[in-house]
CSV table of C-alpha atoms and ligand atoms in Angstrom, one decimal:
chain,number,residue,atom,x,y,z
A,729,MET,CA,0.0,0.0,0.0
A,730,GLN,CA,2.8,2.4,0.9
A,731,GLY,CA,3.9,4.8,-1.9
A,732,LYS,CA,7.4,4.2,-3.4
A,733,THR,CA,9.5,6.4,-5.6
A,734,ARG,CA,7.4,7.5,-8.5
A,735,SER,CA,10.2,7.9,-11.1
A,736,SER,CA,8.2,6.7,-14.1
A,737,CYS,CA,5.4,9.0,-13.2
A,738,GLU,CA,7.8,11.9,-13.0
A,739,ILE,CA,9.4,11.1,-16.3
A,740,ILE,CA,6.1,10.8,-18.1
A,741,TYR,CA,4.9,14.0,-16.5
A,742,GLN,CA,8.0,15.9,-17.5
A,743,ASN,CA,7.7,14.6,-21.0
A,744,ALA,CA,4.0,15.5,-21.1
A,745,CYS,CA,4.9,19.1,-20.1
A,746,GLN,CA,6.8,19.5,-23.3
A,747,VAL,CA,3.7,18.9,-25.4
A,748,ILE,CA,0.7,19.5,-23.2
A,749,PRO,CA,0.3,22.8,-21.2
A,750,GLY,CA,1.1,22.0,-17.6
A,751,GLY,CA,1.4,18.3,-18.6
A,752,VAL,CA,-2.4,17.8,-18.1
A,753,ASN,CA,-5.7,18.0,-19.9
A,754,SER,CA,-7.6,19.5,-17.0
A,755,PRO,CA,-5.9,21.9,-14.6
A,756,VAL,CA,-6.6,20.1,-11.2
A,757,ARG,CA,-4.7,17.0,-12.4
A,758,ASN,CA,-1.4,18.9,-12.2
A,759,PHE,CA,-1.3,18.5,-8.3
A,760,SER,CA,0.7,21.7,-8.1
A,761,ASP,CA,-1.5,23.2,-5.3
A,762,VAL,CA,-0.7,20.2,-3.1
A,763,GLU,CA,3.0,20.3,-4.1
A,764,VAL,CA,3.2,16.7,-5.3
A,765,SER,CA,4.3,15.4,-8.6
A,766,PRO,CA,1.1,14.3,-10.4
A,767,LEU,CA,0.0,10.7,-10.4
A,768,ILE,CA,0.2,9.0,-13.8
A,769,VAL,CA,-2.3,6.2,-13.8
A,770,ASP,CA,-1.4,2.9,-15.5
A,771,ARG,CA,-4.7,1.0,-14.8
A,772,ALA,CA,-7.4,0.7,-12.2
A,773,ILE,CA,-9.7,-2.0,-11.0
A,774,GLY,CA,-12.5,-1.8,-8.4
A,775,ASP,CA,-11.5,0.7,-5.7
A,776,THR,CA,-7.8,0.8,-6.6
A,777,ILE,CA,-5.6,2.7,-9.1
A,778,TYR,CA,-2.1,1.6,-10.1
A,779,ASP,CA,0.3,4.3,-11.1
A,780,ALA,CA,3.1,4.0,-13.7
A,781,ASP,CA,5.5,2.9,-10.9
A,782,SER,CA,3.1,0.1,-9.8
A,783,ASN,CA,2.2,2.0,-6.6
A,784,THR,CA,-1.4,1.3,-5.6
A,785,TYR,CA,-3.9,3.9,-4.2
A,786,ILE,CA,-7.4,3.5,-2.9
A,787,ASP,CA,-9.3,5.9,-5.0
A,788,TYR,CA,-11.8,8.4,-3.6
A,789,CYS,CA,-11.8,10.6,-6.7
A,790,THR,CA,-13.3,7.9,-8.9
A,791,SER,CA,-13.0,10.1,-12.0
A,792,TRP,CA,-14.6,13.0,-10.1
A,793,GLY,CA,-17.6,11.0,-9.1
A,794,ALA,CA,-18.4,9.4,-12.5
A,795,LEU,CA,-17.5,5.8,-11.3
A,796,ILE,CA,-20.2,5.0,-8.8
A,797,LEU,CA,-19.7,1.3,-9.5
A,798,GLY,CA,-15.9,1.6,-9.2
A,799,HIS,CA,-13.3,1.0,-11.9
A,800,SER,CA,-14.1,-1.4,-14.8
A,801,PRO,CA,-17.2,-2.9,-13.3
A,802,ASP,CA,-18.3,-6.2,-15.0
A,803,PRO,CA,-21.7,-5.0,-16.2
A,804,VAL,CA,-20.1,-2.0,-18.0
A,805,VAL,CA,-17.1,-4.0,-19.3
A,806,LYS,CA,-19.5,-6.6,-20.8
A,807,VAL,CA,-21.5,-4.2,-22.9
A,808,LEU,CA,-18.5,-2.2,-23.9
A,809,GLU,CA,-16.7,-5.3,-25.2
A,810,LYS,CA,-19.7,-6.1,-27.3
A,811,GLN,CA,-20.1,-2.6,-28.6
A,812,LEU,CA,-16.4,-2.2,-29.5
A,813,LYS,CA,-16.9,-4.9,-32.1
A,814,GLN,CA,-20.1,-3.4,-33.4
A,815,GLY,CA,-18.9,0.2,-34.0
A,816,THR,CA,-17.8,3.0,-31.7
A,817,SER,CA,-19.6,5.9,-33.2
A,818,PHE,CA,-22.0,6.4,-36.2
A,819,GLY,CA,-23.0,10.1,-36.0
A,820,ILE,CA,-26.6,8.8,-36.5
A,821,SER,CA,-29.0,7.4,-34.0
A,822,THR,CA,-29.0,4.0,-32.2
A,823,SER,CA,-31.6,2.2,-30.1
A,824,TYR,CA,-29.4,2.7,-27.1
A,825,GLU,CA,-30.0,6.4,-27.1
A,826,TYR,CA,-33.8,5.7,-26.9
A,827,GLU,CA,-33.3,3.1,-24.2
A,828,ILE,CA,-31.3,5.2,-21.8
A,829,ALA,CA,-33.5,8.3,-22.5
A,830,LYS,CA,-36.6,6.2,-21.6
A,831,LYS,CA,-34.9,4.9,-18.5
A,832,ILE,CA,-34.1,8.5,-17.3
A,833,VAL,CA,-37.6,9.7,-18.1
A,834,GLU,CA,-39.0,6.9,-16.0
A,835,LEU,CA,-36.6,7.5,-13.1
A,836,VAL,CA,-36.6,11.3,-12.8
A,837,PRO,CA,-40.1,12.8,-12.3
A,838,SER,CA,-39.2,16.3,-13.6
A,839,VAL,CA,-37.8,15.0,-16.8
A,840,GLU,CA,-40.1,14.3,-19.8
A,841,LYS,CA,-37.5,14.6,-22.5
A,842,VAL,CA,-33.7,14.5,-22.7
A,843,ARG,CA,-31.0,15.6,-25.1
A,844,PHE,CA,-27.6,13.9,-24.7
A,845,VAL,CA,-24.3,15.8,-25.0
A,846,SER,CA,-20.7,14.7,-24.2
A,847,THR,CA,-19.8,16.8,-21.2
A,848,GLY,CA,-21.4,18.6,-18.2
A,849,THR,CA,-20.1,21.9,-19.7
A,850,GLU,CA,-22.1,21.4,-22.8
A,851,ALA,CA,-25.2,20.4,-20.7
A,852,THR,CA,-25.2,23.6,-18.6
A,853,MET,CA,-24.3,25.7,-21.7
A,854,THR,CA,-27.3,24.3,-23.6
A,855,ALA,CA,-29.6,24.6,-20.5
A,856,ILE,CA,-28.8,28.3,-20.4
A,857,ARG,CA,-29.4,28.8,-24.1
A,858,LEU,CA,-32.7,26.9,-23.8
A,859,ALA,CA,-33.8,29.0,-20.9
A,860,ARG,CA,-33.0,32.2,-22.7
A,861,GLY,CA,-34.8,30.9,-25.8
A,862,TYR,CA,-37.8,29.9,-23.9
A,863,THR,CA,-38.2,33.0,-21.7
A,864,LYS,CA,-36.8,35.5,-24.1
A,865,LYS,CA,-35.1,37.1,-21.2
A,866,PRO,CA,-31.4,37.8,-20.7
A,867,LEU,CA,-30.2,37.3,-17.1
A,868,ILE,CA,-28.8,34.2,-15.5
A,869,ILE,CA,-28.3,33.9,-11.8
A,870,LYS,CA,-25.6,31.5,-10.5
A,871,PHE,CA,-24.2,31.0,-7.0
A,872,GLN,CA,-20.7,31.7,-5.7
A,873,GLY,CA,-18.7,28.5,-5.4
A,874,ASN,CA,-20.9,26.5,-7.7
A,875,TYR,CA,-19.1,25.2,-10.8
A,876,HIS,CA,-21.0,24.5,-14.0
A,877,GLY,CA,-18.2,23.8,-16.4
A,878,HIS,CA,-15.9,26.1,-18.4
A,879,HIS,CA,-18.1,28.0,-20.8
A,880,ASP,CA,-18.0,31.7,-20.7
A,881,ALA,CA,-21.4,32.7,-19.3
A,882,LEU,CA,-21.0,30.6,-16.1
A,883,LEU,CA,-17.3,30.9,-15.4
A,884,VAL,CA,-17.9,33.6,-12.8
A,885,GLN,CA,-16.9,33.1,-9.1
A,886,SER,CA,-16.9,29.4,-9.7
A,887,GLY,CA,-15.9,26.6,-7.4
A,888,SER,CA,-13.7,23.6,-8.2
A,889,SER,CA,-10.2,24.4,-9.4
A,890,VAL,CA,-11.1,27.8,-10.8
A,891,SER,CA,-11.2,28.9,-7.1
A,892,TYR,CA,-7.4,28.7,-7.1
A,893,LEU,CA,-7.0,30.6,-10.4
A,894,ASN,CA,-9.1,33.6,-9.5
A,895,PRO,CA,-11.6,33.4,-6.7
A,896,GLU,CA,-13.2,36.7,-7.4
A,897,ALA,CA,-13.9,36.8,-11.1
A,898,THR,CA,-13.4,34.6,-14.0
A,899,SER,CA,-10.7,33.4,-16.5
A,900,GLN,CA,-8.7,35.5,-18.8
A,901,GLY,CA,-10.1,35.4,-22.2
A,902,VAL,CA,-13.7,35.7,-21.1
A,903,LEU,CA,-15.0,39.0,-22.4
A,904,PRO,CA,-16.8,41.2,-19.9
A,905,SER,CA,-19.7,41.3,-22.4
A,906,SER,CA,-20.0,37.5,-22.1
A,907,ILE,CA,-20.6,37.7,-18.4
A,908,GLN,CA,-22.4,41.0,-18.0
A,909,GLU,CA,-25.7,39.1,-17.9
A,910,THR,CA,-24.6,36.7,-15.3
A,911,ILE,CA,-25.5,37.6,-11.7
A,912,THR,CA,-23.7,35.8,-8.9
A,913,LEU,CA,-25.3,35.5,-5.5
A,914,PRO,CA,-24.2,33.8,-2.3
A,915,TYR,CA,-25.3,30.2,-1.9
A,916,ASN,CA,-27.9,29.4,0.8
A,917,ASP,CA,-28.5,33.1,1.4
A,918,LYS,CA,-32.2,33.8,1.2
A,919,LYS,CA,-31.8,37.4,2.1
A,920,ALA,CA,-29.5,38.1,-0.9
A,921,LEU,CA,-32.1,36.3,-3.1
A,922,ASP,CA,-34.9,38.4,-1.7
A,923,ASP,CA,-32.9,41.6,-2.2
A,924,PHE,CA,-32.2,40.7,-5.8
A,925,PHE,CA,-35.9,39.9,-6.5
A,926,ALA,CA,-36.8,43.2,-4.9
A,927,SER,CA,-34.6,45.0,-7.5
A,928,GLU,CA,-35.5,46.5,-10.8
A,929,LYS,CA,-33.9,43.5,-12.6
A,930,LYS,CA,-36.3,41.0,-11.0
A,931,ASP,CA,-38.3,40.3,-14.2
A,932,ASP,CA,-35.3,40.0,-16.5
A,933,VAL,CA,-34.2,36.6,-15.3
A,934,ALA,CA,-34.2,33.7,-17.8
A,935,ALA,CA,-32.8,31.1,-15.4
A,936,VAL,CA,-31.4,30.4,-12.0
A,937,ILE,CA,-28.8,27.6,-12.1
A,938,ILE,CA,-27.8,25.9,-8.9
A,939,GLU,CA,-25.9,22.8,-7.7
A,940,PRO,CA,-28.7,21.6,-5.3
A,941,ILE,CA,-26.0,19.7,-3.5
A,942,ALA,CA,-22.8,21.7,-4.1
A,943,GLY,CA,-19.8,19.5,-4.7
A,944,ASN,CA,-17.4,22.1,-5.9
A,945,MET,CA,-16.7,23.9,-2.6
A,946,GLY,CA,-16.5,20.6,-0.8
A,947,VAL,CA,-19.9,19.1,0.0
A,948,ILE,CA,-22.4,21.8,0.9
A,949,PRO,CA,-26.0,20.8,0.5
A,950,ALA,CA,-28.5,23.6,-0.1
A,951,LYS,CA,-30.9,24.3,2.7
A,952,HIS,CA,-34.4,23.0,1.8
A,953,ALA,CA,-35.9,26.4,2.5
A,954,PHE,CA,-33.5,28.0,0.1
A,955,LEU,CA,-34.4,25.7,-2.7
A,956,GLN,CA,-38.1,26.1,-1.9
A,957,ALA,CA,-37.6,29.9,-2.1
A,958,LEU,CA,-36.0,29.5,-5.5
A,959,LYS,CA,-38.8,27.4,-6.7
A,960,GLU,CA,-41.4,29.9,-5.6
A,961,CYS,CA,-39.4,32.8,-7.2
A,962,SER,CA,-39.3,30.9,-10.5
A,963,LYS,CA,-43.1,30.7,-10.5
A,964,LYS,CA,-43.5,34.3,-9.5
A,965,HIS,CA,-40.9,35.8,-11.9
A,966,ASN,CA,-41.3,33.4,-14.8
A,967,PHE,CA,-37.8,32.0,-15.1
A,968,LEU,CA,-36.6,28.5,-15.4
A,969,LEU,CA,-35.1,26.8,-12.4
A,970,ILE,CA,-32.1,24.7,-13.5
A,971,PHE,CA,-30.6,22.1,-11.2
A,972,ASP,CA,-27.1,21.2,-12.1
A,973,GLU,CA,-27.0,17.6,-11.0
A,974,VAL,CA,-23.8,16.7,-12.9
A,975,ILE,CA,-22.5,15.5,-9.5
A,976,SER,CA,-25.6,14.7,-7.5
A,977,GLY,CA,-27.6,13.0,-10.3
A,978,PHE,CA,-27.8,9.3,-9.6
A,979,ARG,CA,-25.3,9.8,-6.8
A,980,VAL,CA,-27.7,10.6,-3.9
A,981,GLY,CA,-30.5,8.4,-5.3
A,982,LEU,CA,-32.2,7.5,-8.5
A,983,GLU,CA,-34.1,10.8,-8.5
A,984,GLY,CA,-30.9,12.8,-7.6
A,985,ALA,CA,-31.0,15.8,-5.3
A,986,GLN,CA,-34.5,16.8,-6.6
A,987,GLY,CA,-35.8,13.5,-5.2
A,988,TYR,CA,-33.9,14.0,-2.0
A,989,TYR,CA,-35.4,17.5,-1.4
A,990,GLY,CA,-38.8,16.8,-3.1
A,991,ILE,CA,-38.3,20.0,-5.2
A,992,LEU,CA,-38.6,19.7,-9.0
A,993,PRO,CA,-36.7,22.0,-11.3
A,994,ASP,CA,-37.7,23.0,-14.8
A,995,LEU,CA,-34.5,21.7,-16.3
A,996,THR,CA,-31.8,19.4,-15.0
A,997,CYS,CA,-28.2,18.8,-16.2
A,998,PHE,CA,-26.8,15.3,-15.6
A,999,GLY,CA,-23.3,14.1,-16.3
A,1000,LYS,CA,-20.6,11.9,-14.8
A,1001,ILE,CA,-22.6,8.8,-13.7
A,1002,VAL,CA,-24.9,8.8,-16.7
A,1003,GLY,CA,-22.0,8.0,-18.9
A,1004,GLY,CA,-20.8,5.0,-16.8
A,1005,GLY,CA,-17.2,6.3,-17.0
A,1006,LEU,CA,-17.5,7.4,-20.6
A,1007,PRO,CA,-18.2,10.9,-21.9
A,1008,ALA,CA,-21.9,11.6,-21.7
A,1009,ALA,CA,-24.1,14.2,-20.1
A,1010,LEU,CA,-27.6,15.5,-20.7
A,1011,ILE,CA,-30.2,18.2,-20.3
A,1012,GLY,CA,-33.6,17.0,-19.3
A,1013,GLY,CA,-36.9,18.7,-18.5
A,1014,LYS,CA,-40.4,19.4,-19.5
A,1015,ALA,CA,-41.3,18.5,-23.1
A,1016,GLU,CA,-42.7,22.0,-23.6
A,1017,VAL,CA,-39.2,23.5,-23.0
A,1018,MET,CA,-37.1,20.7,-24.4
A,1019,ASP,CA,-39.0,20.8,-27.7
A,1020,LEU,CA,-37.6,24.2,-28.4
A,1021,LEU,CA,-34.3,22.5,-29.2
A,1022,ALA,CA,-33.5,22.0,-32.9
A,1023,PRO,CA,-34.7,20.3,-35.1
A,1024,ILE,CA,-38.2,20.9,-33.7
A,1025,GLY,CA,-37.5,24.3,-32.2
A,1026,GLU,CA,-35.1,27.2,-32.9
A,1027,VAL,CA,-32.6,26.8,-30.1
A,1028,PHE,CA,-29.6,25.3,-31.8
A,1029,GLN,CA,-27.5,22.5,-30.2
A,1030,ALA,CA,-25.5,19.7,-31.8
A,1031,GLY,CA,-22.6,17.3,-31.2
A,1032,THR,CA,-20.5,14.9,-33.3
A,1033,LEU,CA,-20.2,12.3,-30.6
A,1034,SER,CA,-23.4,13.1,-28.7
A,1035,GLY,CA,-25.2,9.9,-27.6
A,1036,ASN,CA,-22.4,7.7,-28.9
A,1037,PRO,CA,-23.2,4.0,-28.4
A,1038,LEU,CA,-20.3,3.2,-26.1
A,1039,ALA,CA,-21.3,5.9,-23.6
A,1040,MET,CA,-25.0,5.1,-23.9
A,1041,ARG,CA,-24.5,1.4,-23.2
A,1042,ALA,CA,-22.1,2.1,-20.3
A,1043,GLY,CA,-24.5,4.6,-18.8
A,1044,LEU,CA,-27.5,2.3,-19.2
A,1045,ALA,CA,-25.6,-0.7,-17.7
A,1046,THR,CA,-24.7,1.6,-14.7
A,1047,LEU,CA,-28.3,2.8,-14.2
A,1048,LYS,CA,-29.5,-0.8,-14.3
A,1049,VAL,CA,-27.2,-1.7,-11.4
A,1050,LEU,CA,-28.2,1.4,-9.4
A,1051,GLU,CA,-31.9,0.3,-9.8
A,1052,ARG,CA,-31.3,-2.8,-7.7
A,1053,ASP,CA,-32.8,-2.9,-4.2
A,1054,GLY,CA,-30.6,-1.5,-1.4
A,1055,ILE,CA,-27.8,0.0,-3.6
A,1056,TYR,CA,-28.0,3.5,-2.2
A,1057,GLU,CA,-28.3,2.2,1.3
A,1058,GLU,CA,-25.2,0.1,0.8
A,1059,LEU,CA,-23.3,3.1,-0.6
A,1060,GLU,CA,-24.3,5.3,2.4
A,1061,GLU,CA,-23.5,2.6,4.9
A,1062,LYS,CA,-20.0,2.1,3.3
A,1063,THR,CA,-19.4,5.9,3.5
A,1064,ARG,CA,-20.4,6.0,7.1
A,1065,VAL,CA,-17.6,3.6,7.9
A,1066,ILE,CA,-15.3,6.6,7.3
A,1067,THR,CA,-17.5,9.6,8.1
A,1068,ASP,CA,-19.2,8.6,11.4
A,1069,PRO,CA,-15.9,8.1,13.5
A,1070,ILE,CA,-14.4,11.2,11.8
A,1071,ARG,CA,-17.4,13.4,12.6
A,1072,GLU,CA,-17.0,12.2,16.3
A,1073,GLU,CA,-13.3,12.9,16.3
A,1074,LEU,CA,-13.7,16.4,14.8
A,1075,LYS,CA,-16.4,17.4,17.4
A,1076,ASN,CA,-14.2,19.6,19.6
A,1077,THR,CA,-11.8,20.8,17.0
A,1078,PRO,CA,-12.0,23.8,14.6
A,1079,HIS,CA,-12.6,21.4,11.7
A,1080,SER,CA,-15.7,19.7,10.3
A,1081,ILE,CA,-16.9,17.0,7.9
A,1082,HIS,CA,-19.9,17.1,5.6
A,1083,SER,CA,-21.4,14.0,4.0
A,1084,ILE,CA,-24.5,13.1,2.1
A,1085,GLY,CA,-25.0,9.7,0.6
A,1086,SER,CA,-21.7,8.6,-0.8
A,1087,MET,CA,-20.1,12.1,-0.9
A,1088,PHE,CA,-18.0,13.5,1.8
A,1089,SER,CA,-15.4,16.3,2.5
A,1090,ILE,CA,-13.5,17.6,5.4
A,1091,PHE,CA,-13.2,21.3,6.0
A,1092,TRP,CA,-10.0,22.2,7.8
A,1093,ASN,CA,-10.3,25.1,10.1
A,1094,VAL,CA,-14.0,25.7,9.2
A,1095,LYS,CA,-17.1,24.6,11.1
A,1096,ASN,CA,-20.1,23.5,9.0
A,1097,PRO,CA,-19.9,26.0,6.1
A,1098,GLN,CA,-23.0,27.0,4.3
A,1099,ASN,CA,-21.5,28.9,1.4
A,1100,LYS,CA,-18.2,30.1,-0.2
A,1101,THR,CA,-17.9,33.1,2.2
A,1102,ASP,CA,-17.8,30.6,5.1
A,1103,LEU,CA,-14.7,29.0,3.5
A,1104,ALA,CA,-12.6,32.2,3.7
A,1105,HIS,CA,-10.5,30.7,6.5
A,1106,LEU,CA,-10.1,27.3,5.1
A,1107,ASP,CA,-6.7,26.1,6.0
A,1108,MET,CA,-5.1,25.3,2.6
A,1109,ASP,CA,-1.8,24.3,4.2
A,1110,LEU,CA,-3.4,21.8,6.5
A,1111,PHE,CA,-5.3,20.4,3.5
A,1112,LYS,CA,-2.1,20.0,1.6
A,1113,GLN,CA,-0.6,18.1,4.6
A,1114,TYR,CA,-3.7,15.9,4.8
A,1115,PHE,CA,-3.5,15.2,1.1
A,1116,GLN,CA,0.2,14.3,1.2
A,1117,PHE,CA,-0.3,12.2,4.4
A,1118,LEU,CA,-3.0,10.1,2.7
A,1119,LEU,CA,-1.1,9.8,-0.6
A,1120,LYS,CA,1.9,8.4,1.2
A,1121,LYS,CA,-0.3,5.9,2.9
A,1122,GLY,CA,-1.7,4.7,-0.5
A,1123,ILE,CA,-5.0,6.7,-0.4
A,1124,TYR,CA,-5.9,9.1,-3.2
A,1125,ILE,CA,-8.5,11.8,-2.6
A,1126,PRO,CA,-9.2,14.8,-4.9
A,1127,GLN,CA,-6.3,17.1,-4.7
A,1128,SER,CA,-8.2,20.3,-3.8
A,1129,PRO,CA,-10.1,21.3,-0.6
A,1130,PHE,CA,-12.9,22.5,-2.9
A,1131,GLU,CA,-13.6,19.0,-4.3
A,1132,THR,CA,-15.6,16.1,-3.0
A,1133,SER,CA,-14.5,12.6,-2.1
A,1134,PHE,CA,-16.7,9.8,-3.4
A,1135,VAL,CA,-17.2,6.2,-2.2
A,1136,SER,CA,-18.2,3.6,-4.8
A,1137,LEU,CA,-19.9,0.3,-4.6
A,1138,ALA,CA,-16.5,-1.3,-5.3
A,1139,HIS,CA,-14.8,0.0,-2.1
A,1140,SER,CA,-14.0,-2.9,0.1
A,1141,ARG,CA,-14.8,-2.8,3.8
A,1142,GLU,CA,-11.1,-3.4,4.5
A,1143,ASN,CA,-10.0,-0.4,2.5
A,1144,LEU,CA,-12.7,1.8,4.0
A,1145,GLN,CA,-11.6,0.9,7.5
A,1146,TYR,CA,-8.0,1.4,6.6
A,1147,THR,CA,-8.8,4.9,5.2
A,1148,ARG,CA,-10.8,5.7,8.3
A,1149,ASP,CA,-7.8,4.8,10.5
A,1150,VAL,CA,-5.4,6.8,8.4
A,1151,ILE,CA,-7.6,9.9,8.6
A,1152,LEU,CA,-8.0,9.5,12.3
A,1153,GLU,CA,-4.2,9.1,12.7
A,1154,PHE,CA,-3.8,12.4,10.8
A,1155,ILE,CA,-6.3,14.2,12.9
A,1156,LYS,CA,-4.7,13.0,16.1
A,1157,LEU,CA,-1.3,14.1,14.9
A,1158,LYS,CA,-2.6,17.6,14.3
A,1159,LYS,CA,-4.4,18.0,17.6
B,2033,LIG,C1,-21.7,20.4,-10.9
B,2033,LIG,C2,-20.9,20.4,-12.2
B,2033,LIG,N1,-21.4,20.9,-13.3
B,2033,LIG,C3,-20.8,20.8,-14.5
B,2033,LIG,C4,-19.5,20.3,-14.6
B,2033,LIG,C5,-18.8,20.2,-15.9
B,2033,LIG,O1,-18.7,18.9,-16.3
B,2033,LIG,P1,-17.6,18.5,-17.4
B,2033,LIG,O2,-16.3,18.5,-16.7
B,2033,LIG,O3,-18.0,17.1,-17.8
B,2033,LIG,O4,-17.6,19.5,-18.5
B,2033,LIG,C6,-18.9,19.8,-13.4
B,2033,LIG,C7,-17.6,19.1,-13.5
B,2033,LIG,O5,-17.0,18.7,-12.5
B,2033,LIG,C8,-19.6,19.8,-12.2
B,2033,LIG,O6,-19.1,19.3,-11.1
């Protein structure tokens, strides 16, 4: 389990830096914020990844939450093996697109129709366009610390790894004109919401987009009353309420966060789990809104690999496993092997842990945050030490304090108990 010298990883990384900016295809993979040379994965199975130096790590990133069944689960591998011999992409329709769409419509009460895309970024971008097309209004409200992907209109005061880049604003290259119609408000802050909807802009809003269970500033679930207030506002001011369930969809239950809270949005974005580890995401919602998409309606959206058969079959195989009795209870019970003793251990410390279903995160030097402002005094250095301590002991968690750890069905009891003990050891060391 113990990490060894990672010489092959370092060589591959240094070579990659010659031809890929920062050596990575997504910034957080660089590990520079935690001052560790990045992992280079060779393979993974179940709950364990093997790096290029044959070190093993119990994986709590699980491809940023996409792999709820763990790495290379049999039901997914089986359908992929078949499909690989039958063609990987056609750019025209297959029956699998219909099958998974039907399954999602059956499972998620707010969804009557879906359109598949390849990434969560495309899903939220399309949802925004659809909302503006439907309402014929310009403004979008998002919440500080929520991350909805990397398209211009929503890359404002985002969570996830953008928090490191520029916590206040956005990315270079985003024109002020692209974000002047994006309003950002504090998460879970009903007063700020009420103040906005008392302003002269109140009837110019096309959509409010929210992560109902935020997973990009650590795990911070929305307050029920806050989501309820948003729902009421959407009726009163005729805008679309969009739930970004790219993380929470099929993670906290078959109906996602909307089922957990009993509050139905107008549109939902799903990603990660719906692709079963392959690139797929979707926008779903009322038929009346969804039918505005081309070719029926005049809101344009398209994609070369959208709904490709590998992702559709992997996603469908994953959803079929998740439908089995007791799966979400099992996931939560596994997660509590780690979270219950840690919650107890953190009681009389300045730190805290949040968990919901199979998501959890520890906030170093912050007690039970409700939004991004509450994270102002997050101890980044202590997070770095925590990350490095776990990595040395053969445990890989997402390399940012703004990300979420995920438990999968493949996590063994032995590895969960080992992880719990290592985290408890770290907490005791720091007391
Ligand atoms: C809540 C949320 N929405 C959207 C996205 C963007 O998805 P993708 O990285 O597939 O573009 C992410 C990515 O992590 C996310 O966490």
